[in-house]
């Protein structure tokens, strides 16, 4: 269980508070109006945004004071997931160790991850030599080699066309199921949430709401969500 316990986050005038428990292995969409604090919540879970109060617990480990790199978390953002001067294999290898050459076993892990995301044969290419979809796959390979329990996605596929985005979401769904990864995904598109998540965590008006089933919530949205969905 990922326990977001009595969180209180302040950023200038902005404030977000609430409690939510996320079951291990769940796939959860983080939804809410623009500026509601979706990215801020992911940053807090990853350790980049300090809490004013509250605790973040994972399987009874208290992560609250832990540095980002020491948390069992991998994260993908909308942009900037790849270094342009490094190859696909080097970018993926950064997930294991940014500072030194990889051991043969670690190189094997990179090779398996690159194959899993469908980029075998492209290990030596730089990001500029890949399509947008292939770049997303390379970023996902880096997440895979990290072998973390939690994956946080902040709209990483927003720049892709609808078909490619659907393909990437399906790949993420398969991979998190295979590895029993707990997924939190920020999305502006309710169809993304329906496609791969079973629960939604709504953030609105400074409050974090406990996760609720995706289809029920989107079919019968609470008032705070209705305006955002345009229903
Ligand atoms: N450095 C900052 N100082 C003060 N307020 C900030 C700062 N950065 C962001 N904010 C405010 O924090 C709030 C939450 O921002 P956040 O990016 O988490 O929202 P979001 O729900 O992810 O938005 P969007 O859907 O538009 O990406 C916003 O109202 C924003 O204006």
CSV table of C-alpha atoms and ligand atoms in Angstrom, one decimal:
chain,number,residue,atom,x,y,z
A,1,UNK,CA,0.0,0.0,0.0
A,2,UNK,CA,1.1,3.5,-0.8
A,3,UNK,CA,-0.3,5.6,2.0
A,4,UNK,CA,-0.6,9.4,1.6
A,5,UNK,CA,-1.4,10.2,5.1
A,6,UNK,CA,-2.8,13.7,6.1
A,7,UNK,CA,-0.6,15.4,3.5
A,8,UNK,CA,-0.3,19.1,3.5
A,9,UNK,CA,1.6,20.7,0.7
A,10,UNK,CA,2.2,24.4,0.3
A,11,UNK,CA,3.7,26.2,-2.7
A,12,UNK,CA,3.3,30.0,-2.4
A,13,UNK,CA,-0.4,30.6,-2.2
A,14,UNK,CA,-1.2,27.1,-3.4
A,15,UNK,CA,-2.2,24.4,-0.9
A,16,UNK,CA,-3.1,20.8,-1.3
A,17,UNK,CA,-4.2,18.5,1.6
A,18,UNK,CA,-5.8,15.1,2.1
A,19,UNK,CA,-5.4,11.4,2.7
A,20,UNK,CA,-5.4,8.6,0.2
A,21,UNK,CA,-4.4,4.9,0.3
A,22,UNK,CA,-3.4,3.3,-3.0
A,23,UNK,CA,-3.2,-0.5,-3.1
A,24,UNK,CA,0.0,-2.2,-4.2
A,25,UNK,CA,-0.3,-3.1,-7.8
A,26,UNK,CA,-3.1,-0.7,-8.5
A,27,UNK,CA,-3.2,1.5,-11.6
A,28,UNK,CA,-4.5,4.9,-10.6
A,29,UNK,CA,-5.2,8.0,-12.8
A,30,UNK,CA,-4.6,11.4,-11.1
A,31,UNK,CA,-7.2,13.7,-12.5
A,32,UNK,CA,-8.5,17.2,-11.8
A,33,UNK,CA,-8.6,20.7,-13.2
A,34,UNK,CA,-5.6,22.5,-14.5
A,35,UNK,CA,-3.5,23.9,-11.7
A,36,UNK,CA,-5.2,21.6,-9.1
A,37,UNK,CA,-1.9,20.1,-8.0
A,38,UNK,CA,-1.6,16.9,-9.9
A,39,UNK,CA,2.1,17.4,-10.8
A,40,UNK,CA,2.7,18.7,-7.4
A,41,UNK,CA,1.4,15.5,-5.8
A,42,UNK,CA,3.6,13.4,-8.0
A,43,UNK,CA,6.6,15.5,-7.1
A,44,UNK,CA,5.8,15.2,-3.4
A,45,UNK,CA,5.6,11.4,-3.7
A,46,UNK,CA,8.9,11.3,-5.7
A,47,UNK,CA,10.5,13.5,-3.1
A,48,UNK,CA,11.1,16.7,-5.1
A,49,UNK,CA,8.4,18.7,-3.3
A,50,UNK,CA,8.7,18.8,0.5
A,51,UNK,CA,5.6,18.3,2.7
A,52,UNK,CA,4.5,20.9,5.2
A,53,UNK,CA,3.1,18.0,7.2
A,54,UNK,CA,1.9,14.4,6.8
A,55,UNK,CA,3.6,11.2,5.8
A,56,UNK,CA,4.2,9.1,2.7
A,57,UNK,CA,4.5,5.4,3.5
A,58,UNK,CA,5.2,2.5,1.1
A,59,UNK,CA,4.7,-1.0,2.4
A,60,UNK,CA,5.1,0.4,6.0
A,61,UNK,CA,8.4,2.1,5.0
A,62,UNK,CA,8.3,5.8,5.8
A,63,UNK,CA,9.5,7.6,2.7
A,64,UNK,CA,8.8,11.1,3.9
A,65,UNK,CA,12.3,12.2,4.7
A,66,UNK,CA,14.0,10.0,2.1
A,67,UNK,CA,16.0,11.6,-0.8
A,68,UNK,CA,14.3,11.1,-4.2
A,69,UNK,CA,17.0,8.6,-5.4
A,70,UNK,CA,16.5,6.4,-2.4
A,71,UNK,CA,12.7,6.1,-2.9
A,72,UNK,CA,11.4,3.0,-4.7
A,73,UNK,CA,10.1,5.2,-7.5
A,74,UNK,CA,10.6,5.7,-11.2
A,75,UNK,CA,9.1,8.8,-12.9
A,76,UNK,CA,8.5,9.8,-16.5
A,77,UNK,CA,7.6,13.4,-17.5
A,78,UNK,CA,6.1,14.9,-20.6
A,79,UNK,CA,9.5,16.1,-21.9
A,80,UNK,CA,13.2,15.7,-21.1
A,81,UNK,CA,13.2,12.0,-20.4
A,82,UNK,CA,16.2,11.3,-22.7
A,83,UNK,CA,19.7,12.9,-23.0
A,84,UNK,CA,20.2,13.8,-26.6
A,85,UNK,CA,23.9,13.1,-26.7
A,86,UNK,CA,23.5,9.5,-25.4
A,87,UNK,CA,22.4,6.4,-27.3
A,88,UNK,CA,19.2,4.4,-26.5
A,89,UNK,CA,21.3,1.9,-24.6
A,90,UNK,CA,23.2,4.6,-22.7
A,91,UNK,CA,20.0,6.4,-21.8
A,92,UNK,CA,18.5,3.2,-20.5
A,93,UNK,CA,21.7,2.3,-18.7
A,94,UNK,CA,21.4,5.6,-16.7
A,95,UNK,CA,18.5,4.0,-14.9
A,96,UNK,CA,21.0,1.5,-13.4
A,97,UNK,CA,24.0,3.6,-12.7
A,98,UNK,CA,24.6,7.2,-14.0
A,99,UNK,CA,28.2,7.2,-12.9
A,100,UNK,CA,30.1,4.3,-14.2
A,101,UNK,CA,30.3,1.6,-16.9
A,102,UNK,CA,27.8,-1.2,-16.5
A,103,UNK,CA,28.7,-4.8,-15.6
A,104,UNK,CA,27.9,-7.5,-18.1
A,105,UNK,CA,24.9,-8.5,-16.0
A,106,UNK,CA,23.7,-4.9,-16.0
A,107,UNK,CA,24.2,-4.7,-19.8
A,108,UNK,CA,22.0,-7.8,-20.1
A,109,UNK,CA,19.3,-6.1,-18.1
A,110,UNK,CA,19.5,-3.1,-20.4
A,111,UNK,CA,19.3,-5.4,-23.4
A,112,UNK,CA,16.2,-7.2,-22.0
A,113,UNK,CA,14.5,-3.9,-21.3
A,114,UNK,CA,15.2,-2.5,-24.8
A,115,UNK,CA,13.8,-5.7,-26.3
A,116,UNK,CA,10.7,-5.5,-24.0
A,117,UNK,CA,9.8,-2.0,-25.3
A,118,UNK,CA,10.4,-3.2,-28.9
A,119,UNK,CA,13.6,-1.3,-29.7
A,120,UNK,CA,16.0,-4.2,-30.4
A,121,UNK,CA,18.4,-3.2,-33.1
A,122,UNK,CA,18.1,0.5,-32.2
A,123,UNK,CA,20.4,0.4,-29.1
A,124,UNK,CA,23.1,2.6,-30.8
A,125,UNK,CA,20.8,5.3,-32.0
A,126,UNK,CA,20.6,8.8,-30.4
A,127,UNK,CA,17.1,10.2,-29.6
A,128,UNK,CA,17.1,12.5,-32.7
A,129,UNK,CA,17.3,9.3,-34.8
A,130,UNK,CA,14.1,8.0,-33.3
A,131,UNK,CA,10.4,8.8,-33.9
A,132,UNK,CA,8.4,10.3,-31.0
A,133,UNK,CA,6.9,6.9,-30.2
A,134,UNK,CA,10.3,5.2,-30.2
A,135,UNK,CA,11.7,8.0,-27.9
A,136,UNK,CA,8.8,7.2,-25.5
A,137,UNK,CA,9.8,3.5,-25.6
A,138,UNK,CA,13.4,4.3,-24.9
A,139,UNK,CA,12.4,6.4,-21.8
A,140,UNK,CA,10.2,3.4,-20.7
A,141,UNK,CA,13.3,1.1,-21.1
A,142,UNK,CA,15.1,3.3,-18.6
A,143,UNK,CA,12.2,3.0,-16.2
A,144,UNK,CA,12.2,-0.8,-16.6
A,145,UNK,CA,15.9,-1.2,-15.7
A,146,UNK,CA,15.4,0.8,-12.5
A,147,UNK,CA,13.2,-2.1,-11.2
A,148,UNK,CA,11.2,0.2,-8.9
A,149,UNK,CA,7.9,-0.7,-7.2
A,150,UNK,CA,6.2,2.6,-8.1
A,151,UNK,CA,5.9,4.3,-11.5
A,152,UNK,CA,4.8,7.9,-11.7
A,153,UNK,CA,3.8,9.2,-15.1
A,154,UNK,CA,3.1,12.9,-15.7
A,155,UNK,CA,1.5,13.0,-19.2
A,156,UNK,CA,4.6,11.4,-20.8
A,157,UNK,CA,2.7,10.6,-24.0
A,158,UNK,CA,0.8,13.8,-24.4
A,159,UNK,CA,2.8,14.8,-27.5
A,160,UNK,CA,2.1,11.6,-29.4
A,161,UNK,CA,-0.9,11.2,-31.7
A,162,UNK,CA,-3.9,9.3,-30.5
A,163,UNK,CA,-3.0,5.9,-32.0
A,164,UNK,CA,0.6,6.0,-30.7
A,165,UNK,CA,-0.5,7.2,-27.3
A,166,UNK,CA,-3.0,4.3,-27.0
A,167,UNK,CA,-0.2,1.9,-28.0
A,168,UNK,CA,2.2,3.3,-25.4
A,169,UNK,CA,-0.6,3.2,-22.7
A,170,UNK,CA,-1.2,-0.4,-23.6
A,171,UNK,CA,2.5,-1.2,-23.3
A,172,UNK,CA,2.7,0.5,-19.9
A,173,UNK,CA,-0.4,-1.5,-18.8
A,174,UNK,CA,1.3,-4.8,-19.8
A,175,UNK,CA,4.6,-3.9,-18.2
A,176,UNK,CA,3.2,-2.8,-14.9
A,177,UNK,CA,1.0,-6.0,-14.7
A,178,UNK,CA,4.0,-8.2,-15.5
A,179,UNK,CA,6.2,-6.6,-12.8
A,180,UNK,CA,3.5,-5.9,-10.3
A,181,UNK,CA,4.3,-2.2,-10.4
A,182,UNK,CA,2.0,0.3,-8.8
A,183,UNK,CA,1.1,3.1,-11.3
A,184,UNK,CA,0.1,6.7,-10.7
A,185,UNK,CA,-0.6,8.5,-14.0
A,186,UNK,CA,-1.5,12.2,-14.4
A,187,UNK,CA,-3.7,12.6,-17.5
A,188,UNK,CA,-5.9,15.3,-18.9
A,189,UNK,CA,-7.7,12.8,-21.1
A,190,UNK,CA,-10.4,10.7,-19.4
A,191,UNK,CA,-10.0,8.1,-22.1
A,192,UNK,CA,-6.5,7.5,-20.9
A,193,UNK,CA,-7.8,6.8,-17.4
A,194,UNK,CA,-10.5,4.5,-18.8
A,195,UNK,CA,-7.9,2.7,-21.0
A,196,UNK,CA,-5.4,1.6,-18.4
A,197,UNK,CA,-6.5,2.5,-14.8
A,198,UNK,CA,-8.9,0.9,-12.4
A,199,UNK,CA,-9.1,3.8,-10.0
A,200,UNK,CA,-9.0,7.6,-10.2
A,201,UNK,CA,-7.6,9.9,-7.6
A,202,UNK,CA,-9.3,13.3,-7.9
A,203,UNK,CA,-7.6,16.5,-6.9
A,204,UNK,CA,-9.8,19.6,-6.8
A,205,UNK,CA,-10.2,22.7,-4.8
A,206,UNK,CA,-7.1,22.0,-2.7
A,207,UNK,CA,-8.2,18.6,-1.7
A,208,UNK,CA,-6.9,15.1,-2.4
A,209,UNK,CA,-9.8,12.6,-2.7
A,210,UNK,CA,-9.4,8.9,-1.9
A,211,UNK,CA,-9.2,6.7,-5.0
A,212,UNK,CA,-12.5,5.6,-6.5
A,213,UNK,CA,-13.3,3.2,-9.4
A,214,UNK,CA,-12.5,4.7,-12.7
A,215,UNK,CA,-15.6,3.8,-14.8
A,216,UNK,CA,-18.1,4.7,-12.0
A,217,UNK,CA,-16.4,8.0,-11.3
A,218,UNK,CA,-16.2,9.1,-14.9
A,219,UNK,CA,-19.7,7.9,-15.7
A,220,UNK,CA,-21.2,9.7,-12.6
A,221,UNK,CA,-18.7,12.5,-11.9
A,222,UNK,CA,-18.9,14.4,-8.6
A,223,UNK,CA,-19.5,18.1,-8.9
A,224,UNK,CA,-15.8,19.0,-8.6
A,225,UNK,CA,-15.1,16.8,-11.7
A,226,UNK,CA,-18.1,17.7,-13.8
A,227,UNK,CA,-16.9,21.1,-15.0
A,228,UNK,CA,-13.5,19.7,-15.8
A,229,UNK,CA,-14.9,16.9,-17.8
A,230,UNK,CA,-17.3,19.2,-19.6
A,231,UNK,CA,-20.3,17.1,-18.7
B,1,LIG,N1,6.9,27.7,-7.8
B,1,LIG,C1,5.6,27.9,-7.5
B,1,LIG,N2,5.3,28.8,-6.5
B,1,LIG,C2,4.0,29.0,-6.2
B,1,LIG,N3,3.0,28.4,-6.8
B,1,LIG,C3,3.3,27.5,-7.8
B,1,LIG,C4,4.6,27.2,-8.1
B,1,LIG,N4,4.6,26.2,-9.1
B,1,LIG,C5,3.3,25.9,-9.3
B,1,LIG,N5,2.5,26.7,-8.5
B,1,LIG,C6,1.0,26.6,-8.4
B,1,LIG,O1,0.7,25.3,-7.8
B,1,LIG,C7,-0.5,24.9,-8.3
B,1,LIG,C8,-0.4,23.4,-8.7
B,1,LIG,O2,0.4,23.2,-9.9
B,1,LIG,P1,0.5,21.9,-10.6
B,1,LIG,O3,1.4,22.0,-11.7
B,1,LIG,O4,0.8,20.8,-9.6
B,1,LIG,O5,-1.0,21.6,-11.2
B,1,LIG,P2,-1.5,20.6,-12.2
B,1,LIG,O6,-2.8,20.0,-11.6
B,1,LIG,O7,-0.5,19.5,-12.5
B,1,LIG,O8,-1.8,21.5,-13.4
B,1,LIG,P3,-1.9,21.2,-15.0
B,1,LIG,O9,-3.0,20.2,-15.2
B,1,LIG,O10,-2.2,22.5,-15.6
B,1,LIG,O11,-0.6,20.7,-15.4
B,1,LIG,C9,-0.9,25.8,-9.5
B,1,LIG,O12,-2.0,26.5,-9.1
B,1,LIG,C10,0.3,26.6,-9.7
B,1,LIG,O13,-0.1,27.9,-10.1
